[in-house]
XYZ file of C-alpha atoms in Angstrom:
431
model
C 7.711 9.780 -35.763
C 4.868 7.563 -37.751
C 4.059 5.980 -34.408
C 3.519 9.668 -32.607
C 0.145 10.731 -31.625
C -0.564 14.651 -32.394
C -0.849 15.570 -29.183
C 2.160 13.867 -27.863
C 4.307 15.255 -30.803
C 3.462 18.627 -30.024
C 4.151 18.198 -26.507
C 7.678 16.919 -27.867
C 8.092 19.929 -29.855
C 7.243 22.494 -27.411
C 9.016 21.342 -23.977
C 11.531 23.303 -22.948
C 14.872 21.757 -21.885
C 15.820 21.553 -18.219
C 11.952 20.802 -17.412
C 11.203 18.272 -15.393
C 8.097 16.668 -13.961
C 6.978 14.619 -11.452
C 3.362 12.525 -10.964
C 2.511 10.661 -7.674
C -0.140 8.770 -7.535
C -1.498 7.735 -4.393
C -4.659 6.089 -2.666
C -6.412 9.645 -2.061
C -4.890 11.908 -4.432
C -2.837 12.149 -7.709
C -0.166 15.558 -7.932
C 1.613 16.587 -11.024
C 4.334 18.943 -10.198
C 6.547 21.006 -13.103
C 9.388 22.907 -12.239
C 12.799 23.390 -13.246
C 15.907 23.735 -11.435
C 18.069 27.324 -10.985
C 21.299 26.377 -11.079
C 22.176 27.222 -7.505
C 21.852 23.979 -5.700
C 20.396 20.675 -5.864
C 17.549 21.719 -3.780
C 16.575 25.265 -5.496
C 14.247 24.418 -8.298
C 11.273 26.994 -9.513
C 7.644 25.493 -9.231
C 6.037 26.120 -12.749
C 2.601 24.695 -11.694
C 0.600 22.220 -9.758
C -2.310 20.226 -10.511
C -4.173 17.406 -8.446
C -7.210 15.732 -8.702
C -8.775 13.187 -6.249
C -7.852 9.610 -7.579
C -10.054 7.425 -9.053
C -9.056 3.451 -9.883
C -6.421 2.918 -7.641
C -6.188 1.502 -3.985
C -2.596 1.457 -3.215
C -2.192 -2.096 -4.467
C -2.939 -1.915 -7.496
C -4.997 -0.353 -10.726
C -9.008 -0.930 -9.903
C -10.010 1.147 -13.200
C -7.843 1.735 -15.756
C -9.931 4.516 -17.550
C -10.809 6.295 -14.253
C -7.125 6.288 -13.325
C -5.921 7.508 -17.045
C -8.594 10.265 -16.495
C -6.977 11.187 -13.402
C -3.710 11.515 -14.529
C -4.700 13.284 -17.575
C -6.462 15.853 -15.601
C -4.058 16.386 -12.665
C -1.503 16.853 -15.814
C -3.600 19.223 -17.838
C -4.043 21.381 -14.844
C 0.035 21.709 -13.820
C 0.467 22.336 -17.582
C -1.967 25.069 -17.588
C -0.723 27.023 -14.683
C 3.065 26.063 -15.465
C 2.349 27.423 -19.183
C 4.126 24.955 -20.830
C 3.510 21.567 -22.001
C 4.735 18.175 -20.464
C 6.195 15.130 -22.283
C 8.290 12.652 -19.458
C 7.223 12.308 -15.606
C 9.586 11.218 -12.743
C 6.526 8.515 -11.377
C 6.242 7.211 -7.824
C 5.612 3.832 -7.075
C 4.221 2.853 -3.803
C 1.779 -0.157 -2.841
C 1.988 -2.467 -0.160
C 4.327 -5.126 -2.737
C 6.898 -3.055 -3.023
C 9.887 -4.780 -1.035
C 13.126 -4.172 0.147
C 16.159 -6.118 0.684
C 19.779 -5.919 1.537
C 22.312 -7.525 -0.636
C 26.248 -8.586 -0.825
C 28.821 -8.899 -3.558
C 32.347 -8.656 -3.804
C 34.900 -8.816 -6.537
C 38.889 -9.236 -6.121
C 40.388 -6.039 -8.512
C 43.936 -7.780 -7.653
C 45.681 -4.865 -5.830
C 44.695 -2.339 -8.845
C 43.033 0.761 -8.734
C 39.214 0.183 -8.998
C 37.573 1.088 -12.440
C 34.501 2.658 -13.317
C 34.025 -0.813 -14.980
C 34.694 -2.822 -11.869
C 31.533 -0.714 -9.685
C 29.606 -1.615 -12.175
C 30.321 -5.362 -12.717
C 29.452 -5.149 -8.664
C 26.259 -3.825 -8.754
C 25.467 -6.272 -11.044
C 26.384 -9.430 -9.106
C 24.644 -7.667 -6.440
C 20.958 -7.150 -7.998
C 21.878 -10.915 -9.755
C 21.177 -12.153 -5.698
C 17.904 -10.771 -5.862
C 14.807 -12.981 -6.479
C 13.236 -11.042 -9.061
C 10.448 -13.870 -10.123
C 7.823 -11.558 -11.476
C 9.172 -8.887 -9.983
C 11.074 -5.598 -11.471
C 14.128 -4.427 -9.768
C 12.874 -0.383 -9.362
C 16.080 0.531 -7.360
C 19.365 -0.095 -6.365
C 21.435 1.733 -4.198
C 25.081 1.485 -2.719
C 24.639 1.857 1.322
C 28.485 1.407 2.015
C 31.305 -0.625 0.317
C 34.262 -1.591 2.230
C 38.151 -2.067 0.593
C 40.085 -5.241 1.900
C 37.771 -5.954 4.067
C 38.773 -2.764 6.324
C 36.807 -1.128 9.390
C 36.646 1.969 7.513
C 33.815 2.262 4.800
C 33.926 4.329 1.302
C 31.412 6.018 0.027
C 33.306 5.768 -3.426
C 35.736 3.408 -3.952
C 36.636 4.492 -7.917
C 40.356 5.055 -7.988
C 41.453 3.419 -4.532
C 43.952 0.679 -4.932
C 41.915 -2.559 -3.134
C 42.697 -6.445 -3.376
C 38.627 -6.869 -2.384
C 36.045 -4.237 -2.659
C 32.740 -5.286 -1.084
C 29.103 -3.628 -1.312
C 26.028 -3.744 0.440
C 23.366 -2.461 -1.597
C 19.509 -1.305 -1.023
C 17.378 -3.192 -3.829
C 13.703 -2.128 -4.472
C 11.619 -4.553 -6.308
C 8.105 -4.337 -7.597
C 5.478 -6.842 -8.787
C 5.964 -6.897 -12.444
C 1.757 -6.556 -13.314
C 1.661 -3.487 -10.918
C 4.679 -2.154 -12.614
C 3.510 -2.907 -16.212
C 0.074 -1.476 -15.750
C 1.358 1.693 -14.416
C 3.544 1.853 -17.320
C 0.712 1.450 -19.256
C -1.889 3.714 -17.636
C 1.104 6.789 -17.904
C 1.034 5.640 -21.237
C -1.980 5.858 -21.925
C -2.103 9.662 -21.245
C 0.197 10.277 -23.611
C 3.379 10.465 -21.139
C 6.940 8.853 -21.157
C 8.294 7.855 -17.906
C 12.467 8.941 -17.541
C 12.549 7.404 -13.748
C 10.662 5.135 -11.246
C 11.369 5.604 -7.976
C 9.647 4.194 -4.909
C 7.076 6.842 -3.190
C 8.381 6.075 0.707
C 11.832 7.069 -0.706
C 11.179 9.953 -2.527
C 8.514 10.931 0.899
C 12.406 11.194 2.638
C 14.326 12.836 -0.257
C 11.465 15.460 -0.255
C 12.073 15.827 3.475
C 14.939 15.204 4.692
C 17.806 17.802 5.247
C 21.059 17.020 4.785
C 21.972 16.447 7.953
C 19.184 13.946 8.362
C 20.448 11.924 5.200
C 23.963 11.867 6.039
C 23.968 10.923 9.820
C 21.174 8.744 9.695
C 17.050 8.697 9.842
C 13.933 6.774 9.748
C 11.615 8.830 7.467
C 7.682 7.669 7.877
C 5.180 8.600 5.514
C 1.410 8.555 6.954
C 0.135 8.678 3.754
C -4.253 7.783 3.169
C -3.945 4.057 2.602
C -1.066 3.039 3.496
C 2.372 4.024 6.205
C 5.453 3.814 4.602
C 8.935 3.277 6.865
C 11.910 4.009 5.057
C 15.364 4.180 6.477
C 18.475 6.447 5.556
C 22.565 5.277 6.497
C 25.457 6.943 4.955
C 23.532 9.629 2.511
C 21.832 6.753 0.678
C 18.293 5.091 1.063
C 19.284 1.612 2.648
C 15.504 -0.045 3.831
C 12.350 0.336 3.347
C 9.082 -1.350 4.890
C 4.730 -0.498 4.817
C 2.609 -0.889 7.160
C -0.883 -1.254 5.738
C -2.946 1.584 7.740
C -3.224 5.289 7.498
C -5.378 8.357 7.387
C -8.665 6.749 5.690
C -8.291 3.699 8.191
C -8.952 6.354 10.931
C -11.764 7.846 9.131
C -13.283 4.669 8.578
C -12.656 4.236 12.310
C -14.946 7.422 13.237
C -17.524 6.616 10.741
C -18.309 3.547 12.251
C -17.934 4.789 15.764
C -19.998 7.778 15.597
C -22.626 6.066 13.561
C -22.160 8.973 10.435
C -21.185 8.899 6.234
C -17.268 8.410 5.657
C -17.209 11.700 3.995
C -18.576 13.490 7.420
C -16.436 11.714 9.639
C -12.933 12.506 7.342
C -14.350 16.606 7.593
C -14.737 15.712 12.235
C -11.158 14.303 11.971
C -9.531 17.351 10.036
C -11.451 20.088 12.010
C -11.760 18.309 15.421
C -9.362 15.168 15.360
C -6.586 14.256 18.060
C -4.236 11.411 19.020
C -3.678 12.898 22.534
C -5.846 11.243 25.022
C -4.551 13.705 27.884
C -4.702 17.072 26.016
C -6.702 19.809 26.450
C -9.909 20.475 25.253
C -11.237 17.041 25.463
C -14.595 18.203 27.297
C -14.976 20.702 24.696
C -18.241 19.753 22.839
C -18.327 19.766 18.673
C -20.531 19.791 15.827
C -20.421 15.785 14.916
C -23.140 14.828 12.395
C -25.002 11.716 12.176
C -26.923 9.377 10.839
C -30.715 9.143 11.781
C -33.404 6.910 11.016
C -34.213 8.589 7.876
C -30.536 7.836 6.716
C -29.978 11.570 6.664
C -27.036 13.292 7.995
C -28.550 15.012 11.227
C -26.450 17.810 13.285
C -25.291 16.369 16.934
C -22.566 17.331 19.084
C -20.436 15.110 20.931
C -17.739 15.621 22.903
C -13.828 15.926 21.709
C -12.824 13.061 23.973
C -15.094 10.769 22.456
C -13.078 11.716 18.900
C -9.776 11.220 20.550
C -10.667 7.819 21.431
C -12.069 6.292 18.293
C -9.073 7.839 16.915
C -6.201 7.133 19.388
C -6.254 3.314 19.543
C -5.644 3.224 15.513
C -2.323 5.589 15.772
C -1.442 3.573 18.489
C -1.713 0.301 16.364
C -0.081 1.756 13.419
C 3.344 2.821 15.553
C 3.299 -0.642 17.429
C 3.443 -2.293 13.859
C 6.489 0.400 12.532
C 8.160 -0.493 16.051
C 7.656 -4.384 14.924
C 8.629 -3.728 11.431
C 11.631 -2.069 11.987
C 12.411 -4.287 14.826
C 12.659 -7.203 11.703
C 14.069 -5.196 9.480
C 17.739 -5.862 7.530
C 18.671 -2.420 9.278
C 18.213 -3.492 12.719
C 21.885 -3.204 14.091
C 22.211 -0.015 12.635
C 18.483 2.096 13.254
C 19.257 5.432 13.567
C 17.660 7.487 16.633
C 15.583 10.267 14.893
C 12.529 10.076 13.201
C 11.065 12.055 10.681
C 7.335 12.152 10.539
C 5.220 12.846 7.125
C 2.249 12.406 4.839
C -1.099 14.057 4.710
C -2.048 12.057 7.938
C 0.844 13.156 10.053
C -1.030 16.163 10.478
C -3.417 15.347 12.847
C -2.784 16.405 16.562
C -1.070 14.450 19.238
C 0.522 12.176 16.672
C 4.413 12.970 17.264
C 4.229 12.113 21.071
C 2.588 9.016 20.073
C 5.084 8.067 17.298
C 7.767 8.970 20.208
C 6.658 6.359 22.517
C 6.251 3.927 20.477
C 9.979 4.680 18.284
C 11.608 5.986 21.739
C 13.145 8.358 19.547
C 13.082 12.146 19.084
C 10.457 12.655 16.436
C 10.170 15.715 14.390
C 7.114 16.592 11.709
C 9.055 17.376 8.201
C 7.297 19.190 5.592
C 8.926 19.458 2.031
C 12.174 20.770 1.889
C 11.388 23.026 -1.035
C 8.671 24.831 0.741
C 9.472 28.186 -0.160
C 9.487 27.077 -3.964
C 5.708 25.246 -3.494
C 3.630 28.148 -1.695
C 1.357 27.792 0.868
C -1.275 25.391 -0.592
C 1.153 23.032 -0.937
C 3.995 23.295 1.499
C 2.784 20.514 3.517
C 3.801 17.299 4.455
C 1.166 15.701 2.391
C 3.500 17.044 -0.650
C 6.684 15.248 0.586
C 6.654 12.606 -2.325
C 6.045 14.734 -5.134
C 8.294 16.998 -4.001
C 11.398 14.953 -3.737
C 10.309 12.771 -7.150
C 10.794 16.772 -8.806
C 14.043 16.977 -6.758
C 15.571 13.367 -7.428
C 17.460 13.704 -10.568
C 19.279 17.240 -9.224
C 20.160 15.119 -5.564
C 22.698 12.713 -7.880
C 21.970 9.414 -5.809
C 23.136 6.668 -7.099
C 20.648 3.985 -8.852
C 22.954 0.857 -9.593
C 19.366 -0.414 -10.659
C 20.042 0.255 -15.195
C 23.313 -0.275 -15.111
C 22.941 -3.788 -12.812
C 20.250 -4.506 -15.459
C 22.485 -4.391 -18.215
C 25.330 -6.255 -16.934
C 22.846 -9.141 -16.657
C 21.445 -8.820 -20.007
C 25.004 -9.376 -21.222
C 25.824 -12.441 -19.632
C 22.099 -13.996 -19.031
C 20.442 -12.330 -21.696
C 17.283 -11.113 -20.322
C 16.526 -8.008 -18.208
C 13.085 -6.687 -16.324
C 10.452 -6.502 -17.957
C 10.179 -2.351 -16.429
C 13.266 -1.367 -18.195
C 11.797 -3.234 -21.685
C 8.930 -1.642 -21.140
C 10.785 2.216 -20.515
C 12.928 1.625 -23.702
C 9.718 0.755 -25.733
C 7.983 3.787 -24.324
C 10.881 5.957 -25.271
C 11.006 4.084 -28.648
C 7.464 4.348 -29.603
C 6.463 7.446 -28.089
């Protein structure tokens, strides 16, 4: 306890068990949520408080400013603490950025014609993440997509106790660059905060917004988030893919700032009050309040018609879907794309944006919101709440990450692991 800083030992001392906490930090905006869960159901948890705060010193790719980002973080903390009444100590934390890969991996081991162990899983999910390049990378996540007995048509979801001569598994495997990962690590740190789970941001986007139907059957979950659109893809109740497509909802804005001659900050308030994706919908002739730049370099007020918005605007969504159709058209999931999408993020909001995702998918599309809406309240029921709403919900939805115990397997017989799981047992050690 030498090592403890006063503030975080009080926070240590005064959390209440069965909290839990999650912070995502994205391009636009960082959101602490507390809540804890009622017992009723893995998707029934009580919002204690929300805070966010705009983020400063970091672009999606990376940390820009470690101070302004640690300021961030401290603040959008402070504030959920405040309104939840209670004090934090761990975070679930998101991890997004366009280096954060995917890939789909094999391994198979021969039990003998034995019932499969608890031991045996667990030796495979270790050969498995051994097939992954991790060269200054961190393995984030694992998770089992399907294993299949003897070779069989059939596929298990759980193959513990089943008598099998082979047992085979295809896994999901997240990986991260190992500086992004570290400095993260560090920045939470920083503000006085342990870390109990990483888990990719496009994933947790789907587990805050999927139902149950939609992770069981089958869907492709994209999150239009400010800097960045994440794809990720669902098979057999488990996370199986996941892809980014480097545009979203400030690439648009940037878009109408340069097109209508005005500041960024003008042109992201014409998008939200005026914006639409729909070239053929109504209300195009309608004439708006657009301001813009004069001589002077002074915002001046002009109006300009809706139509004119819709087509600085349309030609970016319509980029951004061509590149998801390309991505997932190269993706390890290919044979197997389900046919629904699922549509979120702050920039799925604007108008005219499911018919184009439609087109270019040629698949029903549906806008998802968070799940837990009912728990979050109206401010923040939205889709641009997806991801910190499923990081909160994560460790109630019992998926599971192969990802520590694959790491520890290959500590024993190589006798190294990542440097993220070093760096969450120091953290947990020290803090």
């Amino acid at each position: 306890m030498a090592n403890l800083s006063a503030k975080r030992l009080a926070r240590l001392q005064s959390q209440r068990a069965g909290t839990v906490a999650a912070l995502d930090i994205g391009c636009s905006k960082t959101t602490c949520l507390i809540g804890r869960p009622d017992g009723s159901g893995p998707r029934r948890i009580q919002i204690l408080g929300a805070g966010r705060q705009q983020t400063r010193g970091y672009n999606g790719s990376g940390i820009t400013d470690m101070d302004g980002l640690e300021r961030t973080i401290r603040v959008a903390v402070e504030d959920a603490e405040r309104e939840a009444g209670e004090p934090i100590s761990e975070v679930i934390l998101g991890v997004s950025g366009p280096q954060v890969v995917s890939c789909l991996v094999e391994a198979q081991i021969e039990p003998g014609g034995r019932p499969v162990t608890g031991r045996d899983v667990r030796r495979l999910h270790a050969q498995a993440i051994a097939r992954v390049p991790q060269k200054n990378s961190d393995v984030l996540a694992a998770w089992p997509v399907v294993y299949t007995i003897d070779r069989a048509a059939g596929r298990v979801r759980q193959p513990v106790g089943m008598i099998a001569n082979t047992l085979h598994v295809r896994m999901a495997v997240i990986t991260a660059p190992r500086s992004i990962v570290r400095n993260l690590i560090e920045c939470v740190g920083r503000a006085h905060l342990g870390i109990t789970k990483l888990v990719p941001s496009s994933i947790a986007s789907g587990l805050g917004t999927l139902i149950e139907d939609e992770l069981e059957n089958g869907t492709i979950c994209i999150d239009m988030g400010a800097g960045i659109t994440a794809v990720s893809v669902f098979l057999n109740g488990a996370p199986a893919w996941l892809g980014l497509v480097p545009a979203g909802g400030q690439h648009v804005t940037a878009d109408l700032a340069q097109g209508l001659g005005t500041t960024f900050a003008a042109a992201e308030r014409i998008k939200t009050m005026f914006g639409t994706a729909d070239l053929e919908g109504p209300g195009l002739a309608e004439r708006v309040e657009a301001a813009r730049l004069g001589d002077d370099g002074r915002l001046h007020a002009t109006r300009t018609e809706r139509g004119e918005i819709a087509r600085i605007i349309a030609p970016r969504i319509e980029e951004t879907f061509e590149l998801v159709a390309q991505l997932l058209e190269t993706s390890d999931v290919r044979k197997v794309l389900p046919h629904r999408v699922v549509l979120t993020g702050g920039a799925s909001q604007l108008p005219g944006i499911r018919e184009v995702a439609s087109r270019y998918l040629r698949a029903p599309v549906r806008l998802g919101r968070p799940v837990i809406a009912e728990f979050l309240g109206e401010a923040l029921a939205t889709p641009a709440f997806s991801t910190a709403s499923g990081l909160i919900l994560y460790p109630e939805l019992g998926f599971a990450d192969a990802a520590r115990a694959g790491v520890a397997s290959t500590e024993d017989t190589a006798g190294s692991g990542t440097l993220v799981n070093t760096a969450l047992r120091w953290l947990k050690e020290n803090f």
